[in-house]
Short mmCIF file of C-alpha atoms in Angstrom, two decimals:
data_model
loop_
_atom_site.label_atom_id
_atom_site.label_comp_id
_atom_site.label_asym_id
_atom_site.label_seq_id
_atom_site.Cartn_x
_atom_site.Cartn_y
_atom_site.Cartn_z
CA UNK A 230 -3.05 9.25 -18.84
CA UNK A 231 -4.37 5.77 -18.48
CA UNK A 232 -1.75 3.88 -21.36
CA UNK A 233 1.22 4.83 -22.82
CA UNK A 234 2.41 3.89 -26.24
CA UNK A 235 5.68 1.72 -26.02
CA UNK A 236 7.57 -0.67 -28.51
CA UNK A 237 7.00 -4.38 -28.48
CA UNK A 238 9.61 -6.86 -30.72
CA UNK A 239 7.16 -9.50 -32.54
CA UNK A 240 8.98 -12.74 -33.04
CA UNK A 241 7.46 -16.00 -35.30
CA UNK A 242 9.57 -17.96 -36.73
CA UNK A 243 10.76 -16.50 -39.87
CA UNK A 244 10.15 -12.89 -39.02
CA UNK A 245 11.06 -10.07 -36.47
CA UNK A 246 9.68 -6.67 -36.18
CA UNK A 247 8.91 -4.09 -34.01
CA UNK A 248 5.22 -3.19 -33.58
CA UNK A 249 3.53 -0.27 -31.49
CA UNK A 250 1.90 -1.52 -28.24
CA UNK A 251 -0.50 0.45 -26.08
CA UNK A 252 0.03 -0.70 -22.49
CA UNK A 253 -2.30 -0.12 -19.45
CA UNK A 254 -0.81 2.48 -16.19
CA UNK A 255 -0.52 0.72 -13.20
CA UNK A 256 0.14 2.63 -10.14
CA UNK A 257 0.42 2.61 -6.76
CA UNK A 258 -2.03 4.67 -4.80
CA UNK A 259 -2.06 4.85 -1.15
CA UNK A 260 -5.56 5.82 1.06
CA UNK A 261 -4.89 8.02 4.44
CA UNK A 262 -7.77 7.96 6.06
CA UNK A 263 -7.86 10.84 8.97
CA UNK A 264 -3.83 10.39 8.25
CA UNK A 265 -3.52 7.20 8.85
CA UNK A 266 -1.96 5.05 5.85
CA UNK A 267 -4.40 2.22 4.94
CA UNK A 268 -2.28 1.06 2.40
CA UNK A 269 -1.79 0.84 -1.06
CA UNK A 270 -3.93 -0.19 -3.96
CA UNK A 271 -2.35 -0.71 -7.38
CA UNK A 272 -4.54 0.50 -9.90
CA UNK A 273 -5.65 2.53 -13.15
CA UNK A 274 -5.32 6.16 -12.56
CA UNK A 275 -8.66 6.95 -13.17
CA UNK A 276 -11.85 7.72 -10.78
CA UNK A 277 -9.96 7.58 -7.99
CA UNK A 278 -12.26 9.75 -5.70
CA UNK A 279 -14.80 6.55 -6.13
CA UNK A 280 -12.21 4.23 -6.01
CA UNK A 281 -11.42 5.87 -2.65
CA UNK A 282 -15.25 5.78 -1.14
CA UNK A 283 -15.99 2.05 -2.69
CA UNK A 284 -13.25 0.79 -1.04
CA UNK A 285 -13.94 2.59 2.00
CA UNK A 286 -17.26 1.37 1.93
CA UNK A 287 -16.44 -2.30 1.01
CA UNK A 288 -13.43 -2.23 3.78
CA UNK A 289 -16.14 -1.29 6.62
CA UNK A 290 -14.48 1.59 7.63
CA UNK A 291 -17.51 3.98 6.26
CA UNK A 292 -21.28 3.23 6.22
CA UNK A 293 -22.30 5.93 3.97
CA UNK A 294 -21.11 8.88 2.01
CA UNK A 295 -22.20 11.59 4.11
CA UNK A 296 -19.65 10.60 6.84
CA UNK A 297 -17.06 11.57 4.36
CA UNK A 298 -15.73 15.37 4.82
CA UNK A 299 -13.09 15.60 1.89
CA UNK A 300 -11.15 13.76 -0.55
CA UNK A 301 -7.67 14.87 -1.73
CA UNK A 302 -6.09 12.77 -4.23
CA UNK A 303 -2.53 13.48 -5.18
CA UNK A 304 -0.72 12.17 -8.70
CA UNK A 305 2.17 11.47 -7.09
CA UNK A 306 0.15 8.03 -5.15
CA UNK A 307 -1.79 9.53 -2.53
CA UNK A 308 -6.17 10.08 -1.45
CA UNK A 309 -6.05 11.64 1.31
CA UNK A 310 -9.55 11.20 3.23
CA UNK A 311 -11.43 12.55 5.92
CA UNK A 312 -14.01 11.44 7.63
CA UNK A 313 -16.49 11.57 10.57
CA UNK A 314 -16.64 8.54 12.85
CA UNK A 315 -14.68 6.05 10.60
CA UNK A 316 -13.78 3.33 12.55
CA UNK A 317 -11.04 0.08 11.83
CA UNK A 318 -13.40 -2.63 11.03
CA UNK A 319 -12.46 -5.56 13.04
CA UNK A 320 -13.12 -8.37 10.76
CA UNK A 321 -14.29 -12.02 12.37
CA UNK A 322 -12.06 -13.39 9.88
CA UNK A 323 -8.72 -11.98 8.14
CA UNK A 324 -8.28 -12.77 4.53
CA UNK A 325 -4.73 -12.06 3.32
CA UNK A 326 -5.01 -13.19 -0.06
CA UNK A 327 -7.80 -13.96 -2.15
CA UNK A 328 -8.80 -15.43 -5.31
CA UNK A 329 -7.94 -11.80 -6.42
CA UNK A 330 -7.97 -7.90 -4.28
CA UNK A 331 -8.62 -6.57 -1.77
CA UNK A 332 -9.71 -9.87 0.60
CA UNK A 333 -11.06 -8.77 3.94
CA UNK A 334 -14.86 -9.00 3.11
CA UNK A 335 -15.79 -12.29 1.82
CA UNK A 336 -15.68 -14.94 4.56
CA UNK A 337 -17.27 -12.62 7.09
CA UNK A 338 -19.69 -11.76 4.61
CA UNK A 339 -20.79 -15.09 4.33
CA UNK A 340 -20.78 -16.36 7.92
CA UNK A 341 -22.43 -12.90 9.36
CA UNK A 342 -25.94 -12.26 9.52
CA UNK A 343 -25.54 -8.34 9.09
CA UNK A 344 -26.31 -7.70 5.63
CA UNK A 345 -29.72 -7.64 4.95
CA UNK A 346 -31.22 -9.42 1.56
CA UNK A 347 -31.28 -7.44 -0.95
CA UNK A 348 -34.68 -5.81 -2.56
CA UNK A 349 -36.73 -7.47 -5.18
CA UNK A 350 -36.49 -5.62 -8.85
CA UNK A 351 -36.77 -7.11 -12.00
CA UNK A 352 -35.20 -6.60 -15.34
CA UNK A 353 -36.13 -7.02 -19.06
CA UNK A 354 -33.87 -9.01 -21.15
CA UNK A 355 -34.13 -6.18 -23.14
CA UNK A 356 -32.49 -3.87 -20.49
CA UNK A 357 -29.95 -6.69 -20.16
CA UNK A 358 -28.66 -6.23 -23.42
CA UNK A 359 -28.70 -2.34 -22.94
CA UNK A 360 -26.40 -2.55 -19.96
CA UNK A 361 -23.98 -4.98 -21.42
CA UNK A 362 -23.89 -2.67 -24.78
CA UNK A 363 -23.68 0.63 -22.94
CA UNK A 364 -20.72 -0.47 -20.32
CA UNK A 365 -19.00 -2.53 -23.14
CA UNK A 366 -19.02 1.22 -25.29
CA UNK A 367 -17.81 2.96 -22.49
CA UNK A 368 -14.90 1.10 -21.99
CA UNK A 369 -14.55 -0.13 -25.77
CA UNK A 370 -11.23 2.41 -26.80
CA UNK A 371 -9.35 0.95 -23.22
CA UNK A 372 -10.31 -2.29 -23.65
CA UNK A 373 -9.53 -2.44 -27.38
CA UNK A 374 -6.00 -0.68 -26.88
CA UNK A 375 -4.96 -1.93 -24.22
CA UNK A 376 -6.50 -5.76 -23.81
CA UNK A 377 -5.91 -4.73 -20.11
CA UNK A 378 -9.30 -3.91 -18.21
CA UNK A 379 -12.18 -5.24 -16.47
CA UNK A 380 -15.00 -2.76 -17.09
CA UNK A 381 -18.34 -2.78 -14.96
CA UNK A 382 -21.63 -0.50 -14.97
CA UNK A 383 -24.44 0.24 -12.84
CA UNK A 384 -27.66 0.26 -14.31
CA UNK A 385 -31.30 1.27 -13.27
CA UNK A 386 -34.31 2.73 -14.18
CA UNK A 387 -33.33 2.29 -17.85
CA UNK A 388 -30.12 3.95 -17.43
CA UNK A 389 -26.36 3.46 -17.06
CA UNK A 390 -25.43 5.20 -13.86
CA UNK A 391 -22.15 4.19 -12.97
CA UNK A 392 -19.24 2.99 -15.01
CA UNK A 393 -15.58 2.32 -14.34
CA UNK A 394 -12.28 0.56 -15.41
CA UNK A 395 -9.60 -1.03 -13.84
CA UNK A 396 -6.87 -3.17 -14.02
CA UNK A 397 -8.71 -5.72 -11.41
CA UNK A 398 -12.16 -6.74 -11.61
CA UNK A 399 -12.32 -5.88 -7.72
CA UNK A 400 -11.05 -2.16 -8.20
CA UNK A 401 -13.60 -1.70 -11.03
CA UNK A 402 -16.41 -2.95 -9.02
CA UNK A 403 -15.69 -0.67 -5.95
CA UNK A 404 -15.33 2.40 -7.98
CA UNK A 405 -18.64 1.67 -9.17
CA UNK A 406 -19.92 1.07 -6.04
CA UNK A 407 -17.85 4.64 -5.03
CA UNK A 408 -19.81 6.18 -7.52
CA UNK A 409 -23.35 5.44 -6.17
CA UNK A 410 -22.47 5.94 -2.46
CA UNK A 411 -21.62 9.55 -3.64
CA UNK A 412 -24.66 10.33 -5.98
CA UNK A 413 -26.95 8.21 -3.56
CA UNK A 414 -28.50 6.61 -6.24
CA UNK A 415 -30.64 3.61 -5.31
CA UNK A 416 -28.79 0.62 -5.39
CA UNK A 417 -31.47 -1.13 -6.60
CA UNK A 418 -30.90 -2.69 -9.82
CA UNK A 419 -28.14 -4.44 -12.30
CA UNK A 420 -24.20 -4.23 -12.43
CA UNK A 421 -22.37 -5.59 -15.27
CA UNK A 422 -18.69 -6.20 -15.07
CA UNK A 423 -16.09 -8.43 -17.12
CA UNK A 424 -14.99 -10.27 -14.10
CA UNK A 425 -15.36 -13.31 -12.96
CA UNK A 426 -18.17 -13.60 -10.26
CA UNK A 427 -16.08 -15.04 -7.64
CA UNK A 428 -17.05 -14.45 -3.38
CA UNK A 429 -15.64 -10.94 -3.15
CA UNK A 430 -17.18 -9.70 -5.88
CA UNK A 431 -20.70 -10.82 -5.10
CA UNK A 432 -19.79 -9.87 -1.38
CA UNK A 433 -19.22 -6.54 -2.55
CA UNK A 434 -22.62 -5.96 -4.53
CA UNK A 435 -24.29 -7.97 -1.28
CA UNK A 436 -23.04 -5.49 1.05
CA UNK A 437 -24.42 -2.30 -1.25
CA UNK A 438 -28.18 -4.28 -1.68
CA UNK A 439 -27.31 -4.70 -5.97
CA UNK A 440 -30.12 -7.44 -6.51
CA UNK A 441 -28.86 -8.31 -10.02
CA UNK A 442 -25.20 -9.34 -10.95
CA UNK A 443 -23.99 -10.24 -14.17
CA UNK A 444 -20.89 -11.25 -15.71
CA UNK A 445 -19.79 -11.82 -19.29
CA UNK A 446 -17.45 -14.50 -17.44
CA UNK A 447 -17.66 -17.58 -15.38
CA UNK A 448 -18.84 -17.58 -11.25
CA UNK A 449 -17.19 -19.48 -8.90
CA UNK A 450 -19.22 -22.09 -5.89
CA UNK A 451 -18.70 -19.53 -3.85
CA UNK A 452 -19.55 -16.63 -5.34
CA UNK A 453 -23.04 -18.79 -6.04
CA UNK A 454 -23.42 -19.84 -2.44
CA UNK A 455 -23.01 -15.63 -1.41
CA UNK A 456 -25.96 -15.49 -4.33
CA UNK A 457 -28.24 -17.64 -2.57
CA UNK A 458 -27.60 -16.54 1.37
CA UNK A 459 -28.88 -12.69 -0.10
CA UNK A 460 -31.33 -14.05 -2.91
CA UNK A 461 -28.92 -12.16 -5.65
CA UNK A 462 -29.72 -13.09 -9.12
CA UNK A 463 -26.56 -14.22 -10.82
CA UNK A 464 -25.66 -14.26 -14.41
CA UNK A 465 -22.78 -15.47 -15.82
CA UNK A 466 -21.61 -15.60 -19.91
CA UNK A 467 -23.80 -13.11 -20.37
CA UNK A 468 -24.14 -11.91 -23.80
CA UNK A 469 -26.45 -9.94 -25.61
CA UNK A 470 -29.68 -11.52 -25.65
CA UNK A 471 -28.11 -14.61 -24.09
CA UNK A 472 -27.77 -15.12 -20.14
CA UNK A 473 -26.73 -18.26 -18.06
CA UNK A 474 -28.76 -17.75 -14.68
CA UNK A 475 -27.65 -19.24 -11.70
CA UNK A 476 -29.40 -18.08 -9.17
CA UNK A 477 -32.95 -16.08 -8.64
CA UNK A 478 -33.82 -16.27 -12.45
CA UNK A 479 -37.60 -15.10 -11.96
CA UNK A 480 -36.07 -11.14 -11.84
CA UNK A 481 -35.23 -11.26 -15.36
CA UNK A 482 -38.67 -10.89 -17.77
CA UNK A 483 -39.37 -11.20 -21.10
CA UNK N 263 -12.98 -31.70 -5.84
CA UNK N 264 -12.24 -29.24 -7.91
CA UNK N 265 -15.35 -28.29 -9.59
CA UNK N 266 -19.11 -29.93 -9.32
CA UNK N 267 -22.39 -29.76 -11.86
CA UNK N 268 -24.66 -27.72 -10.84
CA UNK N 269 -27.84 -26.37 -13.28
CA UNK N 270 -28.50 -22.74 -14.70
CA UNK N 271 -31.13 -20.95 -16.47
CA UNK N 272 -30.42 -20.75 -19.83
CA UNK N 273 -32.54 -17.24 -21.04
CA UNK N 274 -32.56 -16.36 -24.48
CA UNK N 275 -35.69 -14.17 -26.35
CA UNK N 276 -37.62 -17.32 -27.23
CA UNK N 277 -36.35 -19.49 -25.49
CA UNK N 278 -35.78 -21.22 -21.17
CA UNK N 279 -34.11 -24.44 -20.40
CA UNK N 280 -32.16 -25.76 -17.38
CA UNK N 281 -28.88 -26.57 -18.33
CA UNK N 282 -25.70 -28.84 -17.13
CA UNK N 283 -22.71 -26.36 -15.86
CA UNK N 284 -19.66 -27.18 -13.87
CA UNK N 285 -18.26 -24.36 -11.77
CA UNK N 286 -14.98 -23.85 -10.18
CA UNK N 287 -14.78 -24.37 -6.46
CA UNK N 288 -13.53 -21.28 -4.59
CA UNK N 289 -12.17 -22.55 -0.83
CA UNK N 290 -10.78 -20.17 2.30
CA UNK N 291 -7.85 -21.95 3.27
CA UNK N 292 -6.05 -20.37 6.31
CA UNK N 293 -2.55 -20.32 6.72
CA UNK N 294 -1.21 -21.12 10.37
CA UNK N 295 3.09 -20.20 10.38
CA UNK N 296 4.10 -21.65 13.90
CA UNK N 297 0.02 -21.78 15.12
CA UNK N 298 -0.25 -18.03 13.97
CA UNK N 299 -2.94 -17.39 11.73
CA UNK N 300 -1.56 -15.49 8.84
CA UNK N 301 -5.09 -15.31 7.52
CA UNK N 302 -7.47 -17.08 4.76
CA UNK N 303 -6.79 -17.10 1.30
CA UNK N 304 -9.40 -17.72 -1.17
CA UNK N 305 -8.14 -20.75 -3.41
CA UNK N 306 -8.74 -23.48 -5.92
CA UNK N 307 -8.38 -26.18 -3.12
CA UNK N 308 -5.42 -28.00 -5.39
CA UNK N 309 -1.88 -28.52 -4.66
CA UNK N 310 -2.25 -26.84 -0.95
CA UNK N 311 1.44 -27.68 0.16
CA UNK N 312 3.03 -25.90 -2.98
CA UNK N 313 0.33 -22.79 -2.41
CA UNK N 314 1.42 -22.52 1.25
CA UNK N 315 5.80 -23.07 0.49
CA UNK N 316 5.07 -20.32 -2.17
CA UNK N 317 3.08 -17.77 -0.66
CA UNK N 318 5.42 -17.91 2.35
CA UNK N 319 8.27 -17.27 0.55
CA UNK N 320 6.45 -14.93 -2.07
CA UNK N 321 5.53 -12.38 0.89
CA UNK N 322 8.42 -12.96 2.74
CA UNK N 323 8.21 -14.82 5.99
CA UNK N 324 10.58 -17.90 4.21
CA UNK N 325 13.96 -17.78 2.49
CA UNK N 326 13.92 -21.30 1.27
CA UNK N 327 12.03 -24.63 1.75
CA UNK N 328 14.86 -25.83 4.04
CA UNK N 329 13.52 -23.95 7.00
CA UNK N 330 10.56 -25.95 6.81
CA UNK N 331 9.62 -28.75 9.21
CA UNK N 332 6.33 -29.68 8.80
CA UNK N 333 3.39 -29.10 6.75
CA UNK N 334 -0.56 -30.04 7.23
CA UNK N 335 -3.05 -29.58 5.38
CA UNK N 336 -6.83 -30.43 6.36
CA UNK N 337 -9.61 -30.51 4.29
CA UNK N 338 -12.06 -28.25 6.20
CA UNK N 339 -9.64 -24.93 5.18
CA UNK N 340 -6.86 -24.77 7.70
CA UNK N 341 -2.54 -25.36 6.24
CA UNK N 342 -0.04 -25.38 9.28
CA UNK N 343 3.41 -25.04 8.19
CA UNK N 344 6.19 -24.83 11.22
CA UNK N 345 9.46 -23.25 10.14
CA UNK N 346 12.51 -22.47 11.39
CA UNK N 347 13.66 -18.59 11.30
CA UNK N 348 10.61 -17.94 9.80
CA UNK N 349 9.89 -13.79 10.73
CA UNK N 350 6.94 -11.42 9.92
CA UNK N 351 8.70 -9.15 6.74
CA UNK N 352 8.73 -5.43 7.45
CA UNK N 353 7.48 -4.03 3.86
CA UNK N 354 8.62 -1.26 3.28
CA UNK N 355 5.63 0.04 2.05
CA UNK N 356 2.40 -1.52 2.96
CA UNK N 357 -0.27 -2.73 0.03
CA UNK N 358 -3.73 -3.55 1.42
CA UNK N 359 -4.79 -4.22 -2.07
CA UNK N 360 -4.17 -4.51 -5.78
CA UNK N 361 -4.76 -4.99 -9.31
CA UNK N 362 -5.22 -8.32 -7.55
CA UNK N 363 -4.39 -10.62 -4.81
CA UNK N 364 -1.43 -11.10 -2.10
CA UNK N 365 -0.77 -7.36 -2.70
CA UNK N 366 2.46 -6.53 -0.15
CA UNK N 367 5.24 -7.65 -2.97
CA UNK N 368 5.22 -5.33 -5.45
CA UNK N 369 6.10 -1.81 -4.49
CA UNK N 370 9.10 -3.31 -2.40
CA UNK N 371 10.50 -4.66 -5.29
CA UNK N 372 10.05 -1.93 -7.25
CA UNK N 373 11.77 0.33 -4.82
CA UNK N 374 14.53 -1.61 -3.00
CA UNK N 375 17.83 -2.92 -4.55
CA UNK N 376 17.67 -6.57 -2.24
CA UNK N 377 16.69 -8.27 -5.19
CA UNK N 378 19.41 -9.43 -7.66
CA UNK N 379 18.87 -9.46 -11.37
CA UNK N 380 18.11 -12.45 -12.89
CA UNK N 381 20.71 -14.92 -14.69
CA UNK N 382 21.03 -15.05 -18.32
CA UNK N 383 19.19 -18.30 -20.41
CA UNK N 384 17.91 -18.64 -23.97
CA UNK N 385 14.56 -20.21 -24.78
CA UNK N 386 13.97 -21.28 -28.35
CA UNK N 387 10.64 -20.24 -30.06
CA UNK N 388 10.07 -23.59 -30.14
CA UNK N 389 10.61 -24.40 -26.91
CA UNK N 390 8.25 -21.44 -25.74
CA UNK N 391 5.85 -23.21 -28.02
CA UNK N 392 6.31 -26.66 -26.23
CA UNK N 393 5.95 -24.60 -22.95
CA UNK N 394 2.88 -22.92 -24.06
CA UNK N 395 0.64 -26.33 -25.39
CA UNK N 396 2.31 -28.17 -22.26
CA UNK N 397 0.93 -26.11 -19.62
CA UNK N 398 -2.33 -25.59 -21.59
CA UNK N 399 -2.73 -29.60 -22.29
CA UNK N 400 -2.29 -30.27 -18.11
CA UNK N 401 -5.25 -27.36 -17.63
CA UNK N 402 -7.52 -28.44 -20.38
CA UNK N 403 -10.05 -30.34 -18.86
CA UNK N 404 -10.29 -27.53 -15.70
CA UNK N 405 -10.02 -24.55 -17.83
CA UNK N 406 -12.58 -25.89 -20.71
CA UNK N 407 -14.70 -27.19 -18.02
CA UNK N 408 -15.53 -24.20 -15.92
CA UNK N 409 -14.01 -21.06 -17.68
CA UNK N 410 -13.06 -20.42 -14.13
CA UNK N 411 -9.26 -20.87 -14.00
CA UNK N 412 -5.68 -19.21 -14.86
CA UNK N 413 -2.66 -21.65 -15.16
CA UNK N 414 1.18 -21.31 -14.95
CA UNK N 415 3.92 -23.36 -15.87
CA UNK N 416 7.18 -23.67 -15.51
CA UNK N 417 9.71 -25.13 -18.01
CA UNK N 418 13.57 -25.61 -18.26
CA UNK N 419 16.16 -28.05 -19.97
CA UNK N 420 13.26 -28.78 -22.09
CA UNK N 421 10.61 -30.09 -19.87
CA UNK N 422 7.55 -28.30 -17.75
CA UNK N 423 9.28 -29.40 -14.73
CA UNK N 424 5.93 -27.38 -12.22
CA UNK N 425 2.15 -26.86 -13.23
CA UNK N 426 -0.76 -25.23 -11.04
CA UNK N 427 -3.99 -23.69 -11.63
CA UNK N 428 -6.11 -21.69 -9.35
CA UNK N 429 -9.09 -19.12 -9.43
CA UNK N 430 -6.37 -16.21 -8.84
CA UNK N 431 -3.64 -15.81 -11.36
CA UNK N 432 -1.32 -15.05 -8.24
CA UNK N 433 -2.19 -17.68 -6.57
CA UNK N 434 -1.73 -19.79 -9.79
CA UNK N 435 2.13 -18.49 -9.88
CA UNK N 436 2.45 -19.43 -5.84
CA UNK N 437 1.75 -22.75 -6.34
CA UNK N 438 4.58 -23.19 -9.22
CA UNK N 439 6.55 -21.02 -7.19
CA UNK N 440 6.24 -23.42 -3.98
CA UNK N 441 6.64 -26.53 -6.61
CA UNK N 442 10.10 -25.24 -7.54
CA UNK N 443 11.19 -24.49 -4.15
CA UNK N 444 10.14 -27.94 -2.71
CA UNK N 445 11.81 -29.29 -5.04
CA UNK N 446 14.94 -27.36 -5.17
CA UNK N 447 14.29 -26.49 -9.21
CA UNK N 448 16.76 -24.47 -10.72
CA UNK N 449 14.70 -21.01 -11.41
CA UNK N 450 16.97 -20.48 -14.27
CA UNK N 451 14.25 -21.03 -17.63
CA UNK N 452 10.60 -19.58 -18.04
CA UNK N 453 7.17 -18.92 -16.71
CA UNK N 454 3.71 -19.10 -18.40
CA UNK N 455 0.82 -17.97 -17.56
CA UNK N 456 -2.60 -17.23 -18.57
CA UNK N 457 -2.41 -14.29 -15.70
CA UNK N 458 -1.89 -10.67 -17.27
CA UNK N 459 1.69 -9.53 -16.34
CA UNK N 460 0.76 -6.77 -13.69
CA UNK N 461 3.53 -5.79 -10.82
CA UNK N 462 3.09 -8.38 -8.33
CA UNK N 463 3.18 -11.17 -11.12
CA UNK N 464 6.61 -9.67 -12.38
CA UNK N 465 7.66 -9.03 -8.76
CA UNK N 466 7.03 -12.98 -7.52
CA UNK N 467 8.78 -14.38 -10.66
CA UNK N 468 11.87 -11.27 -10.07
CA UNK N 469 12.03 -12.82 -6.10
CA UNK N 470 12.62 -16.18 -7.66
CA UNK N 471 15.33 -15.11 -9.68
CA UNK N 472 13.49 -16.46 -12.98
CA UNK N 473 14.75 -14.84 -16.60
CA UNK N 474 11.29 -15.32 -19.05
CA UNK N 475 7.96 -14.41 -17.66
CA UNK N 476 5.33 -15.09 -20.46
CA UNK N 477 1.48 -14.83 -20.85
CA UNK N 478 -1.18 -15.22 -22.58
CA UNK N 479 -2.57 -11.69 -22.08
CA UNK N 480 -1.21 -8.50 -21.79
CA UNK N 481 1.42 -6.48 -19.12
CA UNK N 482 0.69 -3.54 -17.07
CA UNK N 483 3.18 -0.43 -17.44
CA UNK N 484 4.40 -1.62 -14.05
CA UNK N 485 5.11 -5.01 -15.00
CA UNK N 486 6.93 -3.90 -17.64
CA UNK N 487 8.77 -1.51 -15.44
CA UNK N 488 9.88 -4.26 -12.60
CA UNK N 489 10.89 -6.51 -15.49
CA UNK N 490 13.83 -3.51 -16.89
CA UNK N 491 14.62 -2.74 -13.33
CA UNK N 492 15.74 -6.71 -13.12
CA UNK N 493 16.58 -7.40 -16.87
CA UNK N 494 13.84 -9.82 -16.87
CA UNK N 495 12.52 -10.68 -20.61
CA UNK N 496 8.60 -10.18 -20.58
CA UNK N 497 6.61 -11.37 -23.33
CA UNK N 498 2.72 -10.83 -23.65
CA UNK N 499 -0.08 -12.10 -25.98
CA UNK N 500 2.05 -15.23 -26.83
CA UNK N 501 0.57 -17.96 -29.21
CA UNK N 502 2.24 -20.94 -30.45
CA UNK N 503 4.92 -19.53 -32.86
CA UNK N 504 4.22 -15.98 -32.26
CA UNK N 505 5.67 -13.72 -28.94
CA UNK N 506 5.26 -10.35 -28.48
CA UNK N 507 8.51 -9.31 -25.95
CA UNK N 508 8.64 -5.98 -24.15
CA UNK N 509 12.26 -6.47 -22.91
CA UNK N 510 14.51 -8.44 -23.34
CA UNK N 511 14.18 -10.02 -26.73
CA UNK N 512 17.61 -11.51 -27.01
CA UNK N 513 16.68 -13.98 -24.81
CA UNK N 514 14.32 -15.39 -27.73
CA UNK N 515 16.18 -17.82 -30.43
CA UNK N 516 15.03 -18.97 -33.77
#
């Protein structure tokens, strides 16, 4: 169940009524990895085997799928992971608190020199529009109900590869990210999401080698400064048809 | 600074032009309680003092502004604040991240009975109307500018007595939250918000002891759920002259 139907009391000024509301589920879901309790994540009930391995992945404490020997995930609040050689990550900086999620990645993201530049691709504007129509119908009944989502999708080789929703942009981008790190699809090529571009998000696609990220929302400076340390084309207000480059426009063709 | 022009590629079919765009400037800022580094937050770098008073006291480590002594800010990313009593919180239950941002509130709140429930106040429609244009009018030239922020006000006895924006919509309610507290506001009257009303945004206004907790956009089912646990009234998707209250509707007069 990812809403529930609950009553809302409509007030204007010379009326009051009671109107049917579909609400998003938020919930609490903790990751034990080898038994130890990372924490919990509060999120949309939903995908939560790739929310598990994207934030894995994006936390440092995995470097690839195959390191992963099972996933358990419990209603009740609970993924239960195993894995092979999965290490604490010792940040060089902490982040507590962030512009929004889960903040440990950014800052060392931009002052390392680990993550490699990501690969060239291009895209069509063509294929731009695809992948904006094709995640937006994906998530169009949640996102209509409930006015509650960020949605984001994965898209290459003229197809939409990865999708997910969550309540914050930063969950929805690492179950995407989840999603490829199990199918081991190339991570070469275009994510759309609803969320602003800010650092953590373009850290995340930075440390998976996503060349192309776009948003139908605004970027932040630093979100454009991670752009331009890995070469990442970034889009912002991106419509169909319509996109507001700011960085590496020569990947997106005619 | 809180924003600066920088040019985009405007791509449509037919059509490539460099165009004008201001974009929101994301900082770190670390905080530093007594010289320990509590870790970097990533922030709008605006109204630093009320960000660090209210994230303090919004995960714990403060009770009230009085234990306070001193509080530096410098430009480069760093905010010392040295308190008195000032102790690292025991959470109950640990949140390494969340729908988004300073994620170690919410479940706590949920789950313990510390908290009390709020006192009783009545807003007038037309005062949550007043509330609404005021705190949009002080973020106007920001929000229209870069698309990049939320805001939050606060307003009681008939006045928007705190204001803040910030990249985050937490971070956008720690700032009014620190305003209050530095001030020694009464908490007794109502939030806005352009933030959606997930658990942590409930939780921080339920720690503050404040009654109406309204936003532009819409609640999670946890949100809701904090705001019954402390009689809280919740409104969503509220325009001038029209509210849309989950609990707590008496609160609301004509």
């Amino acid at each position: 169940m990812l809403f529930k139907l609950l009553k809302s009391t409509v007030i204007k000024k010379d009326e009051i009524r009671l109107q049917d509301e579909y609400v998003i589920i938020e919930q609490p879901f903790h990751i034990l990895l080898n038994a130890v309790d990372l924490g919990a994540s509060m999120i949309l009930p939903h995908n939560l085997e790739e929310f598990a391995v994207g934030f894995l992945y994006a936390q440092g404490y995995i470097k690839n799928y195959n390191q992963i020997d099972s996933i358990r995930t419990c209603k009740d609040g609970s993924i239960f992971v195993y894995a092979k050689s999965a290490g604490v990550p010792k940040p060089k900086e902490s982040i507590v608190t962030s512009g929004c999620g889960a903040g440990s990645i950014a800052a060392s993201v931009i002052y390392n020199n680990e993550i490699k530049k990501v690969k060239d691709c291009e895209l069509s504007i063509n294929d731009c529009t695809k992948l904006i129509k094709e995640t937006t119908i994906r998530g169009l009944e949640l996102s209509s109900k409930t006015h509650g989502v960020h949605i984001a999708g994965f898209f290459s080789e003229g197809k939409l590869k990865a999708f997910a929703a969550d309540i914050g942009r930063h969950n929805a981008i690492n179950k995407v990210m989840g999603r490829l790190l199990i199918d081991e699809t190339s991570t070469t090529g275009a994510i759309y999401t609803t969320g602003r571009l800010t650092s953590e998000m373009v850290a995340f696609a930075a440390r998976l080698g996503i060349p192309i990220l776009i948003s139908r929302n605004a970027p932040s400076s630093l979100g454009i400064q991670i752009a331009e340390k890995y070469e990442m084309t970034l889009i912002s207000y991106a419509r169909p048809g319509r996109l507001n480059i700011f960085n590496r426009p020569d990947r997106i063709t005619n």
